[in-house]
Amino acid sequence: MDSPLVIKLMDCAKAIADGDLKFADQLFSDMESLSAAETNRVTKKVVEYFAEALARRVHGVHPRNPFPLLPSSNLKKISYEPSPLEWFACMSTDYAIRDVLDVKKNKLHLIEISSLVDCWQRHSLEEYLIHAHHGMPLSFQYTSIRPKLSKNDDYLQENRRMITEVAQRSRVDFKYRALFADSVPDIVESVLRLERTSEDEIIIVRWVFQLHKLLALEGAVDKVLSKLKDLKPDIMVIVEQEADNNTDDFFYRFATSFKYYLNLFESLELYATNLSSLIWERHLRWQICNVVASEGIDRIERHETLARWQQRLYGARFCSVALCSDQFADFLYDFSAYKIEENSGFPVLLAAGHPLIFASVWKPASATHFSGENIGNSDDTMRGTDLNHPITIQEESTSPVVEPEAVSSSEFAEPEVVSSSESDDDNEYVYNRIRRLTHGKIWSVEEVREYLVSPLKEKESKRLSRWKSRQLTRNVAGRDKQLNVTDTSLASLLRIPPSSTPIREEKQYYVDDSVINAFFDLLKKRQEKFPDWYKRNSSLPTWTMTFLLSGKWTMTKLLSCINIEDIAGTAKLFIPLCLENHWILICVDMEKREFLWLDSLNSPPDAHHTEKTTISEWLVKHLLPVLGYRNSQQLKLKQLSIPYQTNRIDCGIFVMKYADCLAHCDHFPFTQQDMPHFRLRVFLDIYRGRLPVPPSHVRFLRALYKI
């Protein structure tokens, strides 16, 4: 239950978001009187910082120095005990770095782009030198890209001296290079100046609480990741805050940020030390001001979740490196109030169940790693995602959900054709009968309708009830982890929008890219399991057409990122596309050479003419020829009779069910009234990792069993 002070703060933010500054001014006065009665010191402090940020937003006053300042004193006299966040940032990737240092090369180049206090560099430096090369001759270059943390330059000279002393004790040929980057363009320029000196060089890149700032400058992330990929680092470490405030929706950003920073301050309060506590408080206070008061390129604190960064990095053709989970015993002993959980193979630091920061390790993907839909190592497959359409991460209080307990594989089991006691000859006989009897299956409208609206089983209903009563963890959910859908993304499917939903509340019902991509993966898996019941279908991930239409990728580059073998021979190619926060389905019927544009908003035929032309051109001139369609015949644009949505929310559900119907036939026997049922059904499908068997299919198999 929020305190009266927090409730007033939220009301004030909402009033400012709505432009009612007179009411907001009254609420400011109310907060001043409530502040004295607030008994929780941390809550009082965080409310004060957010109220300050609101005032700065209203009056356009921004803090002068965007970085935490070190005291203007000699570093020798400073007793700096790193915070738990800094310990985690360093320890979480130590093992991965040590593995890289075992490679027999004579040069090591450590590149660190960080906002941590400089004196913390010494610990990292000692770790690298101690574990490097087992006494072999070593040339070590250390490049530091970070902001200046004090007006007094004396601390820089002292820091250089201490780092050099550490290197000299290890008897290496040491070179230290400090680049100061006080702005996003400075960071980009510094990274673009990096070069590899030789192939006989280990390169380690560490991003510590800095990479998210590049999101403020359009194209900066793509440019920097492209440069680093060309640099070919052995590994790239990324440590970031596990937050979700990179959105233009001010009130949503304010509310989610308040919850995140309150949890963060409460966790740091338990282990406050003199200097680190002061510096982190200054830094986080400035972050809050930037998140709340600034907009556009001035808003550089644009934190995103681990899942979102995974999508960006896979899209930039990096693959993940698995991290050891057995290295945190000492950390958890020293900081028992924290917990470390694994998300997609990466450690996430939590306090009181709330994710705070994550660490991840990456390397450029080789040709064997990379294909259009599948980038990563064998343990962590990622589906492509639209990088421009924001993924919706709901607040825990909206619809709490977590991974339920494990279930037996029989719970959703399909009917067996023959029992395990029957002979292999009997199995082969029945299988051949199925193939003969089902070859060229034609689905009737009634059969498709029966499949679409088949009622939930009792076990399925119980499962949904359990999910609705749980807390969100933001971990990957479901039995098929390769679908890579977090429980927060699945949660939106469990929320049934009312017939009249206010615009400000619509976001919690949206389905994101991970849900869309996962469902299309399930369509393909179903066809592969029952090839005689469904024509072969494939899909392109949601990010492909977004990259093409935005101009980020050329037509040639996009083609090079498509796994041609995966879609060769397909009868229907599905391409889900998000245009202006609205989902549309493109279907290419390879056999009929038809281009289907399925828009649930019933837009005029001439709508999106430019997008249709660009996509059709890429298909005809680039994709179809490599699939064996050598003639230059244009695809025929065909309009189908389809059901339309009657709200502004369910376009993603319509797109998934359009494709589901097209996988059966060319009929669409459903309406807007079926959307609540479809939401629950899609949730169950993605959770269990497969689509249900149509009732007519079940009856057929049971009849065959009696042969």
XYZ file of C-alpha atoms in Angstrom:
707
model
C 0.000 0.000 0.000
C 1.542 3.309 -1.064
C 1.894 6.040 1.537
C -0.180 9.265 1.216
C 3.013 11.062 0.197
C 3.652 8.686 -2.701
C 0.012 8.904 -3.800
C 0.234 12.713 -3.884
C 3.446 12.486 -5.897
C 1.768 10.266 -8.498
C -1.243 12.583 -8.666
C 1.119 15.508 -9.206
C 2.945 13.731 -12.032
C -0.391 12.867 -13.647
C -1.537 16.473 -13.425
C 1.681 17.637 -15.100
C 1.304 14.982 -17.778
C -2.235 16.269 -18.437
C -1.058 19.907 -18.521
C -2.975 20.912 -15.378
C -0.176 22.950 -13.760
C -2.495 24.783 -11.367
C -3.638 21.513 -9.808
C -0.020 20.273 -9.802
C 1.045 23.368 -7.850
C -1.584 22.617 -5.211
C -0.348 19.042 -4.972
C 3.221 20.285 -4.464
C 1.980 22.209 -1.425
C 0.166 19.125 -0.140
C 3.357 17.063 -0.463
C 5.285 19.553 1.657
C 2.866 19.061 4.542
C 2.813 15.254 4.139
C 6.587 14.976 3.977
C 7.002 15.694 7.688
C 4.687 12.792 8.540
C 6.506 10.249 6.337
C 8.322 7.804 8.613
C 10.262 5.863 5.981
C 13.505 7.765 5.421
C 14.243 6.188 2.031
C 10.723 6.806 0.717
C 10.905 10.406 1.886
C 14.254 10.897 0.141
C 13.165 9.331 -3.169
C 9.897 11.309 -3.194
C 11.945 14.456 -2.618
C 14.178 13.656 -5.610
C 11.231 12.921 -7.887
C 9.403 16.068 -6.737
C 12.540 18.052 -7.499
C 12.640 16.475 -10.966
C 8.981 17.400 -11.561
C 9.715 21.010 -10.606
C 12.668 21.055 -12.994
C 10.435 19.688 -15.760
C 7.817 22.385 -15.209
C 10.321 25.262 -15.033
C 12.855 23.923 -17.553
C 15.744 23.971 -15.066
C 18.287 21.169 -15.436
C 21.244 20.217 -13.218
C 24.561 21.672 -14.332
C 26.769 18.622 -13.887
C 25.504 15.355 -15.340
C 27.934 13.175 -13.410
C 28.682 12.419 -9.741
C 31.585 14.530 -8.529
C 34.472 13.140 -6.515
C 35.557 15.211 -3.570
C 38.308 17.643 -4.522
C 40.958 15.878 -2.473
C 43.917 13.552 -2.883
C 42.872 10.022 -3.745
C 45.414 8.698 -1.256
C 43.240 10.090 1.502
C 40.041 8.617 0.109
C 38.715 5.406 1.622
C 36.452 4.071 -1.096
C 34.532 0.874 -0.381
C 32.700 -0.192 -3.559
C 28.942 -0.582 -3.401
C 27.181 -3.920 -4.022
C 26.344 -2.727 -7.544
C 30.028 -2.211 -8.326
C 31.027 -5.551 -6.822
C 28.387 -7.297 -8.932
C 29.448 -5.415 -12.081
C 33.002 -6.673 -11.636
C 32.502 -10.188 -10.261
C 29.652 -11.277 -12.535
C 31.878 -11.499 -15.614
C 35.258 -12.387 -14.070
C 35.147 -16.042 -15.127
C 34.297 -15.216 -18.734
C 37.232 -12.801 -18.848
C 39.601 -15.371 -17.328
C 38.616 -17.882 -20.010
C 39.568 -15.346 -22.678
C 42.911 -14.662 -21.007
C 43.825 -18.355 -21.313
C 44.226 -17.875 -25.071
C 47.911 -17.897 -26.074
C 48.391 -14.378 -27.406
C 51.042 -11.832 -26.530
C 48.957 -8.656 -26.368
C 45.981 -7.629 -24.289
C 43.858 -4.534 -24.899
C 41.238 -3.745 -22.273
C 38.731 -1.089 -23.348
C 36.451 0.124 -20.568
C 33.545 2.493 -21.164
C 32.276 3.175 -17.690
C 30.757 5.692 -15.316
C 32.180 4.043 -12.186
C 34.613 5.838 -9.928
C 38.119 5.674 -11.371
C 39.765 4.240 -8.275
C 37.627 1.133 -8.774
C 39.673 0.482 -11.931
C 42.550 -0.846 -9.846
C 40.657 -3.925 -8.743
C 39.676 -4.821 -12.317
C 43.197 -4.162 -13.541
C 44.767 -6.453 -10.955
C 42.332 -9.222 -11.848
C 43.250 -9.069 -15.533
C 46.989 -9.025 -14.860
C 46.951 -11.797 -12.260
C 45.121 -14.219 -14.526
C 46.703 -13.246 -17.847
C 48.937 -15.666 -19.663
C 50.420 -17.545 -16.721
C 53.685 -15.588 -16.726
C 54.133 -15.289 -20.492
C 55.504 -11.967 -21.841
C 52.589 -9.588 -22.225
C 51.961 -6.192 -23.744
C 48.991 -4.618 -21.995
C 47.109 -1.560 -23.230
C 44.353 -0.112 -21.060
C 41.948 2.362 -22.723
C 39.540 4.123 -20.380
C 36.551 6.017 -21.803
C 34.663 7.785 -19.050
C 33.438 11.206 -17.881
C 35.519 13.501 -15.728
C 34.331 13.041 -12.188
C 35.834 16.111 -10.556
C 36.675 19.729 -11.325
C 40.084 19.104 -9.782
C 42.419 17.443 -12.314
C 44.758 16.314 -9.520
C 42.674 13.187 -9.052
C 43.367 12.187 -12.670
C 47.111 12.359 -12.197
C 46.900 10.406 -8.952
C 44.702 7.790 -10.564
C 47.127 7.370 -13.485
C 49.991 6.932 -11.014
C 48.172 4.228 -9.040
C 47.143 2.303 -12.162
C 50.686 2.447 -13.511
C 52.014 1.104 -10.200
C 49.703 -1.890 -10.437
C 50.924 -2.630 -13.957
C 54.597 -2.235 -13.021
C 54.289 -4.814 -10.265
C 53.221 -7.309 -12.919
C 56.245 -6.561 -15.108
C 54.352 -5.991 -18.319
C 54.801 -3.536 -21.157
C 51.993 -1.249 -20.071
C 50.256 1.588 -21.929
C 47.467 3.644 -20.375
C 45.173 5.777 -22.512
C 42.433 7.938 -20.978
C 39.685 9.365 -23.194
C 37.156 11.695 -21.583
C 33.573 11.442 -22.791
C 31.148 13.789 -21.056
C 28.387 13.463 -23.664
C 26.854 10.866 -25.965
C 28.644 12.220 -29.086
C 31.905 12.050 -27.098
C 31.317 8.370 -26.321
C 30.532 7.584 -29.960
C 33.567 9.468 -31.240
C 35.853 7.747 -28.716
C 34.647 4.288 -29.712
C 34.998 5.039 -33.413
C 38.675 5.905 -32.818
C 39.469 2.437 -31.449
C 41.646 0.197 -33.601
C 43.080 -3.311 -33.407
C 46.892 -3.261 -33.523
C 47.401 -6.883 -34.603
C 45.752 -10.275 -34.851
C 47.968 -11.401 -31.956
C 45.895 -9.314 -29.554
C 43.166 -10.138 -27.071
C 40.551 -7.366 -26.993
C 38.092 -7.086 -24.126
C 35.427 -4.384 -24.187
C 33.553 -3.532 -20.987
C 30.451 -1.334 -20.933
C 29.515 -0.431 -17.361
C 26.334 1.664 -16.993
C 27.049 3.638 -20.178
C 25.681 1.829 -23.250
C 22.064 2.870 -22.584
C 22.969 6.526 -23.076
C 23.584 5.960 -26.783
C 19.836 5.448 -27.239
C 19.415 9.232 -26.920
C 21.195 9.825 -30.232
C 19.508 8.326 -33.288
C 21.674 5.708 -34.952
C 24.379 5.845 -32.261
C 23.844 2.307 -30.987
C 23.925 0.831 -34.496
C 27.056 2.810 -35.402
C 28.930 1.838 -32.237
C 27.960 -1.844 -32.352
C 28.942 -1.996 -36.031
C 32.343 -0.516 -35.169
C 32.865 -2.949 -32.305
C 31.855 -5.882 -34.466
C 34.515 -4.858 -36.993
C 37.011 -4.531 -34.131
C 36.382 -8.248 -33.386
C 36.711 -8.211 -29.604
C 37.201 -11.584 -27.956
C 34.355 -10.669 -25.620
C 32.210 -7.623 -24.912
C 30.871 -7.234 -21.373
C 27.700 -5.207 -20.797
C 26.500 -4.248 -17.308
C 23.318 -2.191 -17.195
C 20.439 -1.271 -14.939
C 17.469 -3.609 -15.362
C 14.911 -0.825 -15.776
C 12.295 0.199 -18.311
C 12.142 3.972 -18.769
C 12.968 4.436 -22.456
C 9.524 5.586 -23.517
C 7.939 8.864 -24.587
C 4.909 8.155 -22.393
C 5.790 10.542 -19.553
C 3.495 9.258 -16.828
C 4.312 5.608 -17.538
C 8.005 6.506 -17.436
C 7.538 8.394 -14.180
C 5.586 5.649 -12.405
C 7.867 2.778 -13.439
C 10.981 4.815 -12.660
C 9.762 5.707 -9.185
C 9.210 2.059 -8.339
C 12.623 1.100 -9.715
C 14.606 3.846 -7.964
C 12.782 3.311 -4.670
C 13.843 -0.348 -4.726
C 17.375 0.640 -5.710
C 17.764 3.211 -2.918
C 16.332 0.811 -0.348
C 18.875 -1.848 -1.318
C 21.821 0.567 -1.193
C 20.710 1.904 2.190
C 21.547 -1.469 3.744
C 25.224 -1.246 2.758
C 25.909 2.479 2.823
C 29.552 3.498 3.110
C 30.812 7.032 3.321
C 32.127 7.831 -0.143
C 30.426 5.243 -2.350
C 27.057 6.011 -0.763
C 27.525 9.730 -1.401
C 28.629 9.265 -5.005
C 25.872 6.805 -5.895
C 23.240 9.005 -4.300
C 24.453 11.997 -6.323
C 24.514 9.935 -9.488
C 21.061 8.400 -9.009
C 19.606 11.769 -8.062
C 20.871 13.182 -11.343
C 19.510 10.138 -13.206
C 16.054 10.776 -11.749
C 16.180 14.425 -12.818
C 17.198 13.424 -16.322
C 14.544 10.693 -16.671
C 11.740 12.960 -15.439
C 12.689 16.494 -16.479
C 14.369 16.034 -19.852
C 13.091 15.059 -23.283
C 14.603 14.396 -26.696
C 18.368 14.144 -27.023
C 18.794 15.720 -23.572
C 17.234 12.638 -21.950
C 20.233 10.294 -21.945
C 19.179 8.009 -19.073
C 17.223 5.596 -21.262
C 17.398 2.278 -19.466
C 15.983 -0.850 -21.051
C 15.564 -4.427 -19.878
C 17.906 -7.325 -20.519
C 15.402 -8.825 -22.959
C 15.408 -5.612 -24.978
C 19.214 -5.441 -25.082
C 19.331 -9.050 -26.197
C 17.155 -8.170 -29.159
C 19.385 -5.240 -30.101
C 22.592 -7.243 -29.850
C 21.283 -10.235 -31.742
C 20.032 -7.842 -34.412
C 23.542 -6.347 -34.597
C 24.922 -9.863 -35.185
C 26.456 -10.534 -31.794
C 26.038 -13.863 -30.042
C 25.827 -14.461 -26.316
C 28.493 -16.128 -24.182
C 27.297 -18.327 -21.343
C 28.303 -17.189 -17.845
C 29.239 -19.375 -14.893
C 26.578 -19.321 -12.160
C 28.848 -20.691 -9.412
C 30.881 -17.557 -8.731
C 28.610 -15.577 -6.434
C 28.986 -17.389 -3.109
C 31.298 -14.750 -1.639
C 29.168 -11.912 -2.956
C 25.966 -13.336 -1.466
C 27.750 -13.973 1.813
C 28.845 -10.328 2.033
C 25.576 -8.909 0.713
C 22.944 -11.308 2.005
C 20.040 -8.948 1.299
C 20.559 -9.478 -2.415
C 19.696 -12.399 -4.634
C 21.086 -13.401 -8.008
C 18.884 -15.101 -10.578
C 19.615 -16.278 -14.082
C 17.754 -14.820 -17.034
C 18.531 -16.255 -20.480
C 21.904 -17.424 -19.199
C 22.859 -14.065 -17.649
C 22.953 -13.086 -13.955
C 20.497 -10.489 -12.678
C 20.914 -8.815 -9.285
C 17.691 -8.544 -7.273
C 16.755 -6.988 -3.944
C 13.467 -7.896 -2.250
C 12.504 -9.682 -5.459
C 13.010 -6.633 -7.685
C 15.566 -6.746 -10.553
C 18.181 -4.001 -10.283
C 21.070 -4.632 -12.698
C 22.199 -7.353 -15.092
C 25.492 -8.464 -16.594
C 25.946 -10.094 -19.990
C 28.812 -11.172 -22.239
C 28.835 -11.122 -26.044
C 31.082 -11.672 -29.029
C 30.678 -11.015 -32.759
C 28.718 -13.793 -34.424
C 30.557 -15.844 -37.011
C 28.920 -17.077 -40.194
C 28.098 -20.363 -38.479
C 26.379 -18.537 -35.623
C 24.331 -16.136 -37.668
C 21.195 -16.654 -39.658
C 18.254 -14.339 -40.110
C 16.186 -15.717 -37.262
C 18.794 -17.423 -35.146
C 21.783 -15.652 -33.669
C 23.529 -16.882 -30.565
C 25.137 -19.885 -29.056
C 23.562 -23.286 -28.918
C 22.211 -22.612 -25.448
C 20.521 -19.319 -26.144
C 18.519 -18.909 -29.319
C 16.937 -15.560 -29.977
C 14.208 -14.725 -32.414
C 14.443 -11.497 -34.379
C 12.497 -8.559 -33.015
C 11.396 -5.167 -34.242
C 13.900 -2.858 -32.604
C 11.884 0.297 -33.066
C 8.552 -0.829 -31.650
C 8.851 -0.668 -27.855
C 8.215 -3.836 -25.942
C 5.611 -3.438 -23.222
C 6.812 -4.391 -19.746
C 3.896 -4.205 -17.363
C 4.144 -3.231 -13.725
C 3.899 -6.057 -11.216
C 0.857 -4.495 -9.610
C -1.151 -4.545 -12.832
C -1.340 -8.300 -13.234
C 1.181 -10.212 -11.129
C 2.578 -13.265 -12.874
C 5.496 -15.624 -12.387
C 6.637 -18.929 -13.736
C 4.370 -21.550 -12.166
C 5.611 -24.851 -10.914
C 6.781 -27.412 -13.426
C 4.105 -29.550 -15.028
C 4.254 -32.990 -16.452
C 4.587 -33.309 -20.175
C 1.391 -35.320 -20.226
C -0.748 -32.400 -19.138
C -0.992 -31.061 -22.674
C -0.149 -34.336 -24.361
C -1.636 -35.085 -27.743
C -3.467 -38.404 -28.214
C -1.104 -41.224 -29.047
C -1.735 -43.099 -32.269
C -0.459 -46.407 -30.934
C 0.545 -47.570 -27.494
C 4.169 -48.125 -26.550
C 3.588 -51.869 -26.323
C 2.805 -52.225 -30.010
C 5.508 -53.325 -32.411
C 7.507 -51.041 -34.709
C 5.769 -52.672 -37.672
C 2.397 -51.648 -36.247
C 3.657 -48.089 -35.733
C 4.871 -47.862 -39.311
C 1.597 -49.317 -40.599
C -0.550 -46.754 -38.780
C 1.769 -43.901 -39.743
C 1.541 -44.844 -43.431
C -2.249 -45.062 -43.170
C -2.309 -41.515 -41.751
C -0.140 -40.204 -44.564
C -2.331 -41.787 -47.242
C -5.577 -40.671 -45.650
C -4.479 -37.108 -44.841
C -2.411 -36.220 -47.891
C -3.721 -32.976 -49.339
C -6.000 -32.306 -46.394
C -8.595 -29.606 -47.125
C -9.958 -27.847 -44.069
C -13.590 -26.829 -43.996
C -14.703 -23.544 -42.479
C -16.524 -25.486 -39.766
C -13.387 -27.425 -38.808
C -11.310 -24.252 -38.544
C -13.992 -22.530 -36.472
C -14.231 -25.532 -34.163
C -10.456 -25.420 -33.697
C -10.319 -21.678 -33.046
C -12.984 -21.600 -30.338
C -12.393 -25.011 -28.767
C -13.146 -24.576 -25.042
C -10.402 -24.603 -22.445
C -9.890 -27.780 -20.497
C -10.247 -27.810 -16.740
C -6.481 -28.106 -16.262
C -5.902 -25.162 -18.596
C -8.374 -23.000 -16.676
C -6.662 -23.868 -13.398
C -3.309 -22.988 -14.884
C -4.591 -19.578 -15.964
C -5.952 -18.939 -12.488
C -2.591 -19.772 -10.925
C -0.768 -17.429 -13.299
C -3.099 -14.532 -12.573
C -2.295 -14.706 -8.873
C 1.510 -14.692 -9.135
C 4.186 -12.007 -9.136
C 6.118 -10.965 -12.237
C 9.812 -11.915 -12.380
C 10.712 -10.705 -15.907
C 12.326 -14.090 -16.529
C 11.775 -16.166 -19.638
C 8.561 -18.107 -19.148
C 7.143 -21.320 -20.492
C 8.475 -24.786 -21.175
C 10.229 -23.891 -24.437
C 12.865 -21.385 -23.329
C 14.041 -20.896 -26.917
C 10.849 -18.965 -27.629
C 12.388 -16.328 -25.327
C 9.152 -14.767 -24.068
C 9.269 -13.225 -20.604
C 6.421 -13.580 -18.136
C 5.836 -9.816 -18.320
C 5.188 -10.120 -22.052
C 2.861 -13.081 -21.538
C 1.020 -11.180 -18.811
C -0.536 -8.800 -21.334
C -2.437 -11.730 -22.840
C -4.142 -12.430 -19.519
C -5.572 -8.923 -19.352
C -8.899 -8.744 -21.141
C -9.569 -5.155 -22.273
C -13.047 -3.794 -21.543
C -15.224 -2.769 -24.459
C -14.365 0.888 -23.845
C -10.740 1.365 -22.770
C -9.279 4.845 -22.117
C -6.294 5.602 -24.350
C -3.956 6.031 -21.371
C -4.745 2.465 -20.225
C -4.384 0.708 -23.572
C -0.677 -0.046 -23.308
C -1.087 -2.749 -20.678
C -3.080 -4.868 -23.160
C -0.646 -4.652 -26.095
C 1.209 -7.768 -27.226
C 4.865 -7.223 -28.007
C 7.269 -8.554 -30.623
C 8.402 -11.537 -28.573
C 4.827 -12.847 -28.354
C 4.212 -12.329 -32.085
C 7.481 -14.012 -33.107
C 6.929 -16.920 -30.720
C 3.465 -17.618 -32.117
C 4.764 -17.720 -35.695
C 7.478 -20.137 -34.567
C 4.722 -22.373 -33.190
C 2.864 -22.270 -36.518
C 5.958 -23.579 -38.247
C 6.577 -26.264 -35.616
C 3.006 -27.504 -36.027
C 3.401 -27.815 -39.786
C 6.689 -29.681 -39.373
C 5.043 -32.132 -36.980
C 1.986 -32.661 -39.200
C 3.311 -32.000 -42.739
C 0.334 -33.708 -44.388
C -2.228 -31.603 -42.582
C -0.729 -28.165 -43.211
C 1.037 -26.584 -46.141
C 4.575 -25.539 -45.375
C 4.767 -22.073 -43.850
C 7.596 -19.881 -42.619
C 7.858 -16.371 -41.253
C 10.285 -13.477 -41.096
C 10.868 -11.925 -37.675
C 9.159 -8.655 -36.883
C 12.302 -6.537 -37.135
C 13.019 -7.308 -40.808
C 10.525 -5.002 -42.512
C 11.010 -2.321 -39.868
C 14.704 -2.176 -40.717
C 13.893 -2.074 -44.434
C 11.206 0.602 -44.262
C 13.172 2.798 -41.880
C 16.184 2.756 -44.195
C 18.456 1.324 -41.519
C 19.222 -1.631 -43.768
C 19.425 -1.733 -47.519
C 17.543 -4.370 -49.473
C 20.799 -6.236 -50.095
C 21.832 -6.197 -46.444
C 18.428 -7.444 -45.338
C 18.629 -10.351 -47.766
C 22.049 -11.310 -46.398
C 20.499 -11.657 -42.947
C 17.743 -14.042 -44.003
C 18.177 -17.784 -43.535
C 17.259 -18.821 -47.078
C 17.441 -22.546 -46.341
C 14.864 -22.098 -43.615
C 12.216 -20.633 -45.928
C 13.070 -22.446 -49.186
C 10.123 -24.479 -50.432
C 7.607 -22.699 -48.236
C 4.076 -22.343 -49.568
C 3.115 -19.328 -47.469
C 5.551 -16.785 -46.076
C 4.224 -14.733 -43.162
C 5.694 -11.292 -42.413
C 4.256 -9.551 -39.317
C 4.817 -5.810 -39.474
C 4.273 -2.996 -36.984
C 3.438 0.382 -38.532
C 2.808 3.319 -36.225
C 2.055 1.021 -33.249
C -0.374 -1.062 -35.311
C 0.215 -4.688 -36.303
C -0.380 -5.772 -39.916
C 0.147 -9.193 -41.494
C 1.763 -9.672 -44.892
C 1.388 -13.105 -46.453
C 3.181 -14.135 -49.630
C 1.446 -17.063 -51.310
C 4.339 -18.579 -53.233
C 2.219 -20.969 -55.247
C -0.297 -18.355 -56.420
C 2.278 -15.524 -56.522
C -0.048 -13.362 -54.456
C 0.814 -10.570 -52.033
C -1.751 -10.419 -49.202
C -1.985 -7.331 -46.965
C -4.188 -8.061 -43.943
C -5.005 -4.934 -41.943
C -7.501 -5.387 -39.102
C -8.335 -1.651 -39.128
C -9.923 -1.942 -42.596
C -7.739 0.824 -44.006
C -8.508 2.087 -47.554
C -6.879 0.085 -50.397
C -4.527 2.972 -51.209
C -3.275 3.254 -47.602
C 0.403 2.476 -46.960
C 1.138 2.600 -50.672
C 4.834 3.408 -50.142
C 5.314 0.560 -47.671
C 3.557 -1.926 -49.926
C 5.666 -0.878 -52.912
C 8.969 -1.103 -51.014
C 8.245 -4.518 -49.509
C 6.936 -5.899 -52.809
C 10.061 -4.651 -54.588
C 12.331 -6.370 -52.058
C 10.393 -9.603 -52.390
C 10.366 -9.634 -56.200
C 13.885 -8.357 -56.882
C 15.792 -9.858 -53.971
C 14.086 -12.664 -52.037
C 12.122 -14.574 -54.673
C 15.041 -14.972 -57.121
C 17.236 -16.660 -54.498
C 14.319 -18.961 -53.680
C 14.241 -20.153 -57.281
C 11.618 -17.821 -58.743
C 13.750 -16.432 -61.562
C 11.202 -14.528 -63.619
C 10.612 -10.863 -62.886
C 6.847 -11.206 -62.676
C 5.338 -8.877 -60.075
C 3.409 -10.236 -57.127
C -0.311 -9.720 -57.447
C -1.796 -7.710 -54.588
C -4.960 -9.442 -53.462
C -7.601 -8.283 -50.991
C -9.268 -10.957 -48.866
C -12.497 -10.758 -46.949
C -11.322 -10.662 -43.334
C -12.821 -9.791 -39.933
C -11.893 -6.401 -38.480
C -11.192 -5.192 -34.976
C -13.637 -2.833 -33.281
C -11.196 -1.491 -30.684
C -7.676 0.013 -30.815
C -5.994 -2.798 -28.892
C -6.323 -6.251 -30.449
C -4.421 -5.825 -33.740
C -1.659 -8.201 -32.567
C -4.188 -10.921 -31.743
C -5.847 -10.456 -35.145
C -2.476 -10.820 -36.903
C -1.711 -14.107 -35.132
C -5.142 -15.534 -35.893
C -5.075 -14.350 -39.519
C -1.921 -16.450 -39.933
C -3.384 -19.371 -37.999
C -6.361 -19.441 -40.376
C -4.173 -19.072 -43.485
C -2.181 -22.088 -42.315
C -5.422 -24.069 -42.627
C -7.252 -22.437 -45.539
C -8.230 -19.001 -46.860
C -11.212 -18.491 -44.535
C -11.317 -16.465 -41.315
C -14.235 -17.707 -39.188
C -13.849 -15.404 -36.177
C -14.855 -11.934 -34.966
C -13.861 -9.321 -32.393
C -16.009 -11.165 -29.836
C -13.560 -14.093 -29.946
C -10.572 -12.001 -28.835
C -10.865 -12.685 -25.061
C -10.770 -16.435 -25.741
C -7.921 -16.042 -28.243
C -5.830 -14.133 -25.707
C -6.055 -16.974 -23.207
C -5.458 -19.583 -25.899
C -2.341 -17.839 -27.237
C -1.036 -17.543 -23.678
C -1.383 -21.304 -23.149
C 0.075 -22.084 -26.581
C 3.238 -20.086 -25.950
C 3.576 -21.309 -22.370
C 3.488 -24.985 -23.310
C 5.473 -24.425 -26.529
C 3.046 -25.882 -29.082
C -0.343 -25.289 -30.654
C -3.292 -27.522 -29.743
C -4.386 -30.375 -31.972
C -7.646 -29.468 -33.793
C -10.669 -31.423 -32.484
C -11.273 -32.956 -35.934
C -7.659 -34.144 -35.919
C -8.136 -35.740 -32.489
C -11.249 -37.583 -33.631
C -9.417 -38.842 -36.699
C -6.467 -40.126 -34.703
C -8.732 -41.866 -32.207
C -10.537 -43.562 -35.069
C -7.227 -44.731 -36.524
C -6.209 -46.125 -33.159
C -9.056 -48.626 -33.498
C -7.768 -49.879 -36.878
